[in-house]
Short mmCIF file of N, CA and C in Angstrom, two decimals:
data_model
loop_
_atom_site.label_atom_id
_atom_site.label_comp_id
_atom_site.label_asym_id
_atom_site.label_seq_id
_atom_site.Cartn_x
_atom_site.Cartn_y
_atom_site.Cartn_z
N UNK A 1 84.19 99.67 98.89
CA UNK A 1 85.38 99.54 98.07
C UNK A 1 85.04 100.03 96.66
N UNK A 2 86.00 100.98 96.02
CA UNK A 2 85.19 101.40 94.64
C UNK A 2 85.83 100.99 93.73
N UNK A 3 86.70 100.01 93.92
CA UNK A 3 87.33 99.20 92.96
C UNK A 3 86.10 98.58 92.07
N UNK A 4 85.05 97.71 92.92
CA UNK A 4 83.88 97.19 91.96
C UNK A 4 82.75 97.79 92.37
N UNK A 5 82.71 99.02 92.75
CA UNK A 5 81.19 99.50 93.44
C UNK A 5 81.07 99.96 91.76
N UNK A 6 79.72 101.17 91.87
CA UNK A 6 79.50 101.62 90.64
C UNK A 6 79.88 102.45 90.11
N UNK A 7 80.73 102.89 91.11
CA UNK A 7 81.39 104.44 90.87
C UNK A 7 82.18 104.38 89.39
N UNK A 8 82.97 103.10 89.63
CA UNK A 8 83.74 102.96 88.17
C UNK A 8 83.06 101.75 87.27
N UNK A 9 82.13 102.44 86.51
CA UNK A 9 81.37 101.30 85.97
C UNK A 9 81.87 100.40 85.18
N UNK A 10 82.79 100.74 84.53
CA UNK A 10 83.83 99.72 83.96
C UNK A 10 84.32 98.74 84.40
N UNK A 11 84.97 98.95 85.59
CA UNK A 11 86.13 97.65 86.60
C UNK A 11 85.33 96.40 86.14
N UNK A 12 84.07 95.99 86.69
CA UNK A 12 83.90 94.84 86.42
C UNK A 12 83.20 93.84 84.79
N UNK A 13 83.13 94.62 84.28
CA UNK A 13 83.14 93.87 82.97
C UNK A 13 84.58 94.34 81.78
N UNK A 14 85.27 94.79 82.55
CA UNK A 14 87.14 95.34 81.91
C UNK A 14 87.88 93.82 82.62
N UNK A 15 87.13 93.57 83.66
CA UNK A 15 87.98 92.30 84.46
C UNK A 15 87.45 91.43 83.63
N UNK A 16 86.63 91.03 83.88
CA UNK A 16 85.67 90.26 83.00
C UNK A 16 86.23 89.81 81.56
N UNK A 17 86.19 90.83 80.66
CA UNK A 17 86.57 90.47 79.31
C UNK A 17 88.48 89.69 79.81
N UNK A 18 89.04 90.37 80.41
CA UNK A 18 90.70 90.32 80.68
C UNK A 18 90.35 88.57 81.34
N UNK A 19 89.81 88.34 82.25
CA UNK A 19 89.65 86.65 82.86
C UNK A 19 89.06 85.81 81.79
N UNK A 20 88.49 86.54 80.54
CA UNK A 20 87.91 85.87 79.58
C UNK A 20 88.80 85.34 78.83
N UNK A 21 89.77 86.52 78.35
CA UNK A 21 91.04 86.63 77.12
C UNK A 21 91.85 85.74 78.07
N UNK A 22 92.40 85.33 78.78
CA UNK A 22 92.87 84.23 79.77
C UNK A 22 93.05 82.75 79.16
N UNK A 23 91.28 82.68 79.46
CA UNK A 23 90.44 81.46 79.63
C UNK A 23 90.79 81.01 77.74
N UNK A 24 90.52 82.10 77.11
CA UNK A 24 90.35 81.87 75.37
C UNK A 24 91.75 81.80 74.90
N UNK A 25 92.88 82.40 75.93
CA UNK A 25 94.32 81.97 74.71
C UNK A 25 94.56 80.55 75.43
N UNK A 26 94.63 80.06 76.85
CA UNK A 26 94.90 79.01 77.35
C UNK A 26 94.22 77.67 76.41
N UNK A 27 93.12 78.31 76.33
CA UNK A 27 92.63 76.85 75.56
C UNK A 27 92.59 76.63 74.24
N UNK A 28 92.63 78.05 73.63
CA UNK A 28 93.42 77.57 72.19
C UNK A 28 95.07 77.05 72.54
N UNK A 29 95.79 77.28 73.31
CA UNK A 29 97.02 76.66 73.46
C UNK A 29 97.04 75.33 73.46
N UNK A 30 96.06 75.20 74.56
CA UNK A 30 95.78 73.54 74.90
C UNK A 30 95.56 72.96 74.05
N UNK A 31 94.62 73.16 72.89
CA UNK A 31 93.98 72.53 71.52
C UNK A 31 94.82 72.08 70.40
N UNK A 32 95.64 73.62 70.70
CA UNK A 32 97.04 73.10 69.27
C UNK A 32 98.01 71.92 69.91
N UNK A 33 98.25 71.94 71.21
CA UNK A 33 99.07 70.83 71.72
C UNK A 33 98.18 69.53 71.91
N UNK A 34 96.87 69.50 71.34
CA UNK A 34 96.27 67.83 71.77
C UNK A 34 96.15 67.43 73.17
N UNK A 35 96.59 68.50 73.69
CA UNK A 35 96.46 68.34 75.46
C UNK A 35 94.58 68.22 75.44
N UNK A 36 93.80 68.56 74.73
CA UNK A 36 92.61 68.50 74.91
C UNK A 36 91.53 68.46 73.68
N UNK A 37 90.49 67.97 73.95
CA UNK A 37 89.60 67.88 72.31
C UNK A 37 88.22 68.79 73.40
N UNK A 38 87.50 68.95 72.04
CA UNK A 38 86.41 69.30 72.51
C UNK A 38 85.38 69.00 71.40
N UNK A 39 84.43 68.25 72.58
CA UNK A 39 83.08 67.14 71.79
C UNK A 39 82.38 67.84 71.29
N UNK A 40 81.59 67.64 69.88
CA UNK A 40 80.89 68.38 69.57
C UNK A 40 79.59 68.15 70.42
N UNK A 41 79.38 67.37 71.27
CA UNK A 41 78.18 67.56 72.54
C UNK A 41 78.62 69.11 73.42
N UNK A 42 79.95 69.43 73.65
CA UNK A 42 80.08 70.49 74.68
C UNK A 42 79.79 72.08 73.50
N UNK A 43 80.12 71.38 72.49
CA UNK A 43 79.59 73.10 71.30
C UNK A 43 78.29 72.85 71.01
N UNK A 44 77.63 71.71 71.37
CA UNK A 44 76.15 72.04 71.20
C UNK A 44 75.02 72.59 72.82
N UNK A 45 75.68 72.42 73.87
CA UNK A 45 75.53 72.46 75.01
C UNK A 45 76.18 74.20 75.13
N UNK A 46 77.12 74.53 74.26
CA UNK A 46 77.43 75.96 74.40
C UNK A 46 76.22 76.76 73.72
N UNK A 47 76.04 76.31 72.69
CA UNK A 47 75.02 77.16 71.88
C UNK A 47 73.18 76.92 72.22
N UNK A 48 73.11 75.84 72.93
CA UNK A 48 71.75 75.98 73.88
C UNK A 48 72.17 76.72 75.36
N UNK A 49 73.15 76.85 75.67
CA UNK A 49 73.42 77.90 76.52
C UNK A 49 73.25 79.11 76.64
N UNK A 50 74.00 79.57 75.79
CA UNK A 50 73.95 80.91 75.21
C UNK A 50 72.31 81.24 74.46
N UNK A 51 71.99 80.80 73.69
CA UNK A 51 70.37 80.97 73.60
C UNK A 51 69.83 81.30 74.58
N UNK A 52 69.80 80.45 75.51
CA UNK A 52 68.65 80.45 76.90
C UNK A 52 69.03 81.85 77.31
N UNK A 53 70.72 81.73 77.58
CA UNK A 53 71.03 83.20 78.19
C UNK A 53 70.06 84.44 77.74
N UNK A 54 70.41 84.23 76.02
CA UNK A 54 70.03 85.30 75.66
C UNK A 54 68.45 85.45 75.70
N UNK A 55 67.72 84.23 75.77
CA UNK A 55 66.15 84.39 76.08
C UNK A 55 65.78 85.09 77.27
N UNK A 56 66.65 84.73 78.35
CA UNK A 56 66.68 85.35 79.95
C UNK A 56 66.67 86.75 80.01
N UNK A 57 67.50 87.12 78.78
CA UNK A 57 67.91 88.60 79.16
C UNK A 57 67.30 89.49 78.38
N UNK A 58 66.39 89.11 77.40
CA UNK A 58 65.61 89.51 76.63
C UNK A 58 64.60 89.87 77.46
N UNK A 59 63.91 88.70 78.05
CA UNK A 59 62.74 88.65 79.05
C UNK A 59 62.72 89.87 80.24
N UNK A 60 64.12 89.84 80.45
CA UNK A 60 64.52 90.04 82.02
C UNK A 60 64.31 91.84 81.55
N UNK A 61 64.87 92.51 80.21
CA UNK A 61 65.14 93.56 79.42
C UNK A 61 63.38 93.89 79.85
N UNK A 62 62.78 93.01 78.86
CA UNK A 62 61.09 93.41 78.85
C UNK A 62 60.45 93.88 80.16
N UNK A 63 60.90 93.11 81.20
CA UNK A 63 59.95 93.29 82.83
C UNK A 63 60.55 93.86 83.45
N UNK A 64 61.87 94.85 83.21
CA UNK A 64 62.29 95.37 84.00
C UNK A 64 61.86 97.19 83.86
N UNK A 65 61.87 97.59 85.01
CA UNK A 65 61.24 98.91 84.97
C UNK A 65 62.46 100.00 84.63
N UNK A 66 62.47 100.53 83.25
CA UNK A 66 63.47 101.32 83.07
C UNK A 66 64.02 102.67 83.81
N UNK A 67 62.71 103.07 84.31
CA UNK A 67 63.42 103.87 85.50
C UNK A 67 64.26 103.70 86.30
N UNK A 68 64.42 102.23 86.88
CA UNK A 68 65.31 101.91 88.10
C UNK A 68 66.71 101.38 87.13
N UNK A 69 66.49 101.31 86.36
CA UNK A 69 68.01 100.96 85.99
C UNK A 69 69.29 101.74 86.01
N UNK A 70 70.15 100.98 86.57
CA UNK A 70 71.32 101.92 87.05
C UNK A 70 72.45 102.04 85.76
N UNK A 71 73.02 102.92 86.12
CA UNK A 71 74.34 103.31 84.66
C UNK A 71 75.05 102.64 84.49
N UNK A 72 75.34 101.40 86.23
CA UNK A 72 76.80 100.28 86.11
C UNK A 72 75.99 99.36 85.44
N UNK A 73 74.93 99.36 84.65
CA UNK A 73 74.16 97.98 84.60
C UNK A 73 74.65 98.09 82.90
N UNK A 74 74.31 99.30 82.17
CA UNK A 74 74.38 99.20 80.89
C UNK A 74 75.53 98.57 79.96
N UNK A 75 77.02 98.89 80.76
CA UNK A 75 78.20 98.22 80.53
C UNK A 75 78.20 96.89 80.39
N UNK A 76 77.61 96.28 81.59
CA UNK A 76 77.93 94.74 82.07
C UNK A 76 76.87 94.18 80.56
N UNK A 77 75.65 95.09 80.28
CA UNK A 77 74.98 94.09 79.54
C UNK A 77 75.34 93.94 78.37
N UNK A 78 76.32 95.02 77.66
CA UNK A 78 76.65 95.33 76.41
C UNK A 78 77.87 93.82 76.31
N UNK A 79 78.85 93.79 77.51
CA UNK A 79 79.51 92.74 77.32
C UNK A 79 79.01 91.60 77.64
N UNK A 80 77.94 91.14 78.01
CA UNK A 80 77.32 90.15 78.47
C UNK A 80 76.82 89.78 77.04
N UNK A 81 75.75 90.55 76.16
CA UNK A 81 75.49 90.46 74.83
C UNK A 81 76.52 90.09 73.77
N UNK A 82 77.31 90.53 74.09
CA UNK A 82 78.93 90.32 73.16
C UNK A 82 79.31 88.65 73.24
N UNK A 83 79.21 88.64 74.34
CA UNK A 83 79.52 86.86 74.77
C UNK A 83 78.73 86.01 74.37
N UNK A 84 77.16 86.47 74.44
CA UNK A 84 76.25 85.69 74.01
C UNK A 84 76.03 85.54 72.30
N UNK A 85 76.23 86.28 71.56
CA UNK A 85 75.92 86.21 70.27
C UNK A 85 77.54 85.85 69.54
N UNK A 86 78.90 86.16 70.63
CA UNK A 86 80.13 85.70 70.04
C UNK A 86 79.70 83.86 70.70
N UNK A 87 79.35 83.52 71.28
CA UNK A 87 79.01 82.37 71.71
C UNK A 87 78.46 81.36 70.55
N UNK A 88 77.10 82.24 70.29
CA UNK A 88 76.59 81.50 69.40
C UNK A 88 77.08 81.03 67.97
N UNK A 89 77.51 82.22 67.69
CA UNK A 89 78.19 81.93 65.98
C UNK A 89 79.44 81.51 66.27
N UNK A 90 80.48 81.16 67.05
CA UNK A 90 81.38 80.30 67.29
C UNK A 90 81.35 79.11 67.28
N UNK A 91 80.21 78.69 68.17
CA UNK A 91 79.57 77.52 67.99
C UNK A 91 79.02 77.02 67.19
N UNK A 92 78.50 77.91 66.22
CA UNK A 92 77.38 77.59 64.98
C UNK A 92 78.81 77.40 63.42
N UNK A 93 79.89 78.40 63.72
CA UNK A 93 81.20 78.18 62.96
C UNK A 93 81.78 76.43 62.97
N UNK A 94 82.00 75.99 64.28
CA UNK A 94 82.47 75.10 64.94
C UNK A 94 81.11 74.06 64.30
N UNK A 95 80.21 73.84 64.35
CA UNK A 95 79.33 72.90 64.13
C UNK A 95 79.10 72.45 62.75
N UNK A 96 79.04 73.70 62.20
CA UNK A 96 78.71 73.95 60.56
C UNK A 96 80.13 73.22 59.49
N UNK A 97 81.71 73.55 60.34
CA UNK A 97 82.54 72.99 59.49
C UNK A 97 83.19 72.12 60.26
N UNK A 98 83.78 70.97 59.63
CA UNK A 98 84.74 70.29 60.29
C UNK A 98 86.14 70.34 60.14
N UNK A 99 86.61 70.81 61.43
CA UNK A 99 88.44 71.11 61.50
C UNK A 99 89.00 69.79 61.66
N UNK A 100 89.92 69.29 60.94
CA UNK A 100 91.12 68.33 61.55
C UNK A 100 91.77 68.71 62.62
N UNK A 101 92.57 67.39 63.37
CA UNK A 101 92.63 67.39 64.64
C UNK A 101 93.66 68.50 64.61
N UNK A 102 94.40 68.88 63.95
CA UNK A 102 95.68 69.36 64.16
C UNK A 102 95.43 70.72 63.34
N UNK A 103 94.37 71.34 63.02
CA UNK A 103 94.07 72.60 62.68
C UNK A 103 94.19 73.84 63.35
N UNK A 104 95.25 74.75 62.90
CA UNK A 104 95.55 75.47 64.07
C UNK A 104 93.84 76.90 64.00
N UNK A 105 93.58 76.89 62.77
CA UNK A 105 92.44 77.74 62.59
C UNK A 105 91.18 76.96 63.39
N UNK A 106 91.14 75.76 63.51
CA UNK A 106 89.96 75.12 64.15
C UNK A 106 90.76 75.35 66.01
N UNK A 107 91.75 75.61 66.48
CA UNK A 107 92.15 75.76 67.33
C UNK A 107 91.52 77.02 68.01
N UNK A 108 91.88 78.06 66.93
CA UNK A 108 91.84 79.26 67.81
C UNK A 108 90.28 80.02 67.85
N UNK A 109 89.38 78.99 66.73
CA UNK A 109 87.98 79.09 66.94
C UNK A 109 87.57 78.41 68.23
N UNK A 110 88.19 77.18 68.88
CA UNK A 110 87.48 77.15 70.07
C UNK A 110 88.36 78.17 71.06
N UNK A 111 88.96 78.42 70.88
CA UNK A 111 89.61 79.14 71.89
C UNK A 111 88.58 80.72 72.04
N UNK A 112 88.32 81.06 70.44
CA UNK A 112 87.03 81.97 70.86
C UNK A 112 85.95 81.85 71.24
N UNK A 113 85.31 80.17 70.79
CA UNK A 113 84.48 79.63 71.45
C UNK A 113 84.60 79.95 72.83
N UNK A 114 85.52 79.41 74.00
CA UNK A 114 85.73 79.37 74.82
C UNK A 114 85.77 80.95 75.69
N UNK A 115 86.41 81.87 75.06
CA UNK A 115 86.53 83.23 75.43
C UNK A 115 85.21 83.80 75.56
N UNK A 116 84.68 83.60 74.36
CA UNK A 116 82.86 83.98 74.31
C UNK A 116 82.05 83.66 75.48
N UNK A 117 82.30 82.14 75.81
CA UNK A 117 81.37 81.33 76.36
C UNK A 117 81.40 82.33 78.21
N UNK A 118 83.12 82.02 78.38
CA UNK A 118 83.16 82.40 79.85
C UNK A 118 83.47 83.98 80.17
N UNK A 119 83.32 84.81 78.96
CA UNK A 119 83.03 86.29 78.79
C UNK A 119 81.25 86.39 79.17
N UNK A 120 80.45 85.74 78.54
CA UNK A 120 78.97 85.36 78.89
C UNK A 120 78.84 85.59 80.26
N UNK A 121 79.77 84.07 81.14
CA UNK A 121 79.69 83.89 82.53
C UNK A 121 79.79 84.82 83.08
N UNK A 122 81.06 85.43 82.83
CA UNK A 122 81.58 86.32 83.64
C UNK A 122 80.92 87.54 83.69
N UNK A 123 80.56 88.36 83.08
CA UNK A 123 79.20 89.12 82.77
C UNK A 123 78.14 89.25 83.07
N UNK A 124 77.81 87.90 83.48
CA UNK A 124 76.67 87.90 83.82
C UNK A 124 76.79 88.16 85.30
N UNK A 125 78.28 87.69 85.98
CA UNK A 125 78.32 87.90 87.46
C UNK A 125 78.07 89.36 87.13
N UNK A 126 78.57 89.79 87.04
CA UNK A 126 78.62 91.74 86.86
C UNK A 126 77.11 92.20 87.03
N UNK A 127 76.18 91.60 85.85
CA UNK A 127 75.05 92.12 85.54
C UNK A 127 74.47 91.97 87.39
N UNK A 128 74.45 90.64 87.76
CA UNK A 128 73.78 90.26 88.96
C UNK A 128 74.73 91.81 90.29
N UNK A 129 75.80 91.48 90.32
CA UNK A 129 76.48 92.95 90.98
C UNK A 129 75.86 93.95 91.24
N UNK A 130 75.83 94.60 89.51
CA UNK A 130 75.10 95.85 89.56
C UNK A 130 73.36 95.75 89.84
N UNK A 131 72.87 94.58 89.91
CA UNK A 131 71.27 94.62 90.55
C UNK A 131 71.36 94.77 91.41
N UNK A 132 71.85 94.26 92.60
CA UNK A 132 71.54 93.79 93.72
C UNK A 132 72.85 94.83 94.24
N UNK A 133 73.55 95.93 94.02
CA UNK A 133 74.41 96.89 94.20
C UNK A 133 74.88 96.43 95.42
N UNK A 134 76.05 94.94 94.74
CA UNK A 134 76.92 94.64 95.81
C UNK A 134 78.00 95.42 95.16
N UNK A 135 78.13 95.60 96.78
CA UNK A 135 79.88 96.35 97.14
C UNK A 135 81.37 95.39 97.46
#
């Protein structure tokens, strides 16, 4: 199927960011309506997340043999990186100041929080895709 093979190296981190932008207006929605809070345990649990990620992929960058790397791989990692470092300073935004409950600017920072975080995830499915050149 070349919807997500490699042929179009794009499709899956273009989906990716789009299931991200989703995930990031829904929950800034949710935030401005009080339908939901978010602990500063889950923005500190985002930003040791995203670290590790980015330690993984640093590592993973170092031991990998650049010859074999494929062209669908370079996309997925550029947005995978995007997630991880929008991750971190969202979180590090979010930690550093304190929003009132009813802040619509502290709203739409977790909502990028949130976009970042599961742009990361989602990316990272991609990255694993293009290794292991599932079809």
């Amino acid at each position: 199927m070349a919807f997500f093979g490699c042929s179009d190296r794009w499709t899956c981190p273009a989906l990716a960011v789009v299931v991200s932008v989703v995930v990031g207006v829904v929950t800034a929605f949710l935030r401005i309506t009080a339908a939901i809070t978010v602990a500063p345990l889950f923005i500190q649990t985002v930003l040791v997340t995203a670290l590790l990620y980015l330690a993984v992929t640093l590592l993973a960058a170092a031991l990998t043999n650049r010859d074999s790397c494929r062209v669908c791989l370079y996309p997925a990692l550029k947005v995978q990186l995007g997630g991880i470092l929008g991750s971190v300073l969202a979180s590090l935004v979010l930690l550093a100041v304190g929003f009132p409950a009813t802040s619509i600017v502290g709203a739409v920072i977790i909502g990028f929080l949130l976009f970042f975080f599961s742009l990361m995830l989602t990316a990272t499915a991609c990255v694993v895709k293009c290794l292991f050149a599932i079809e």
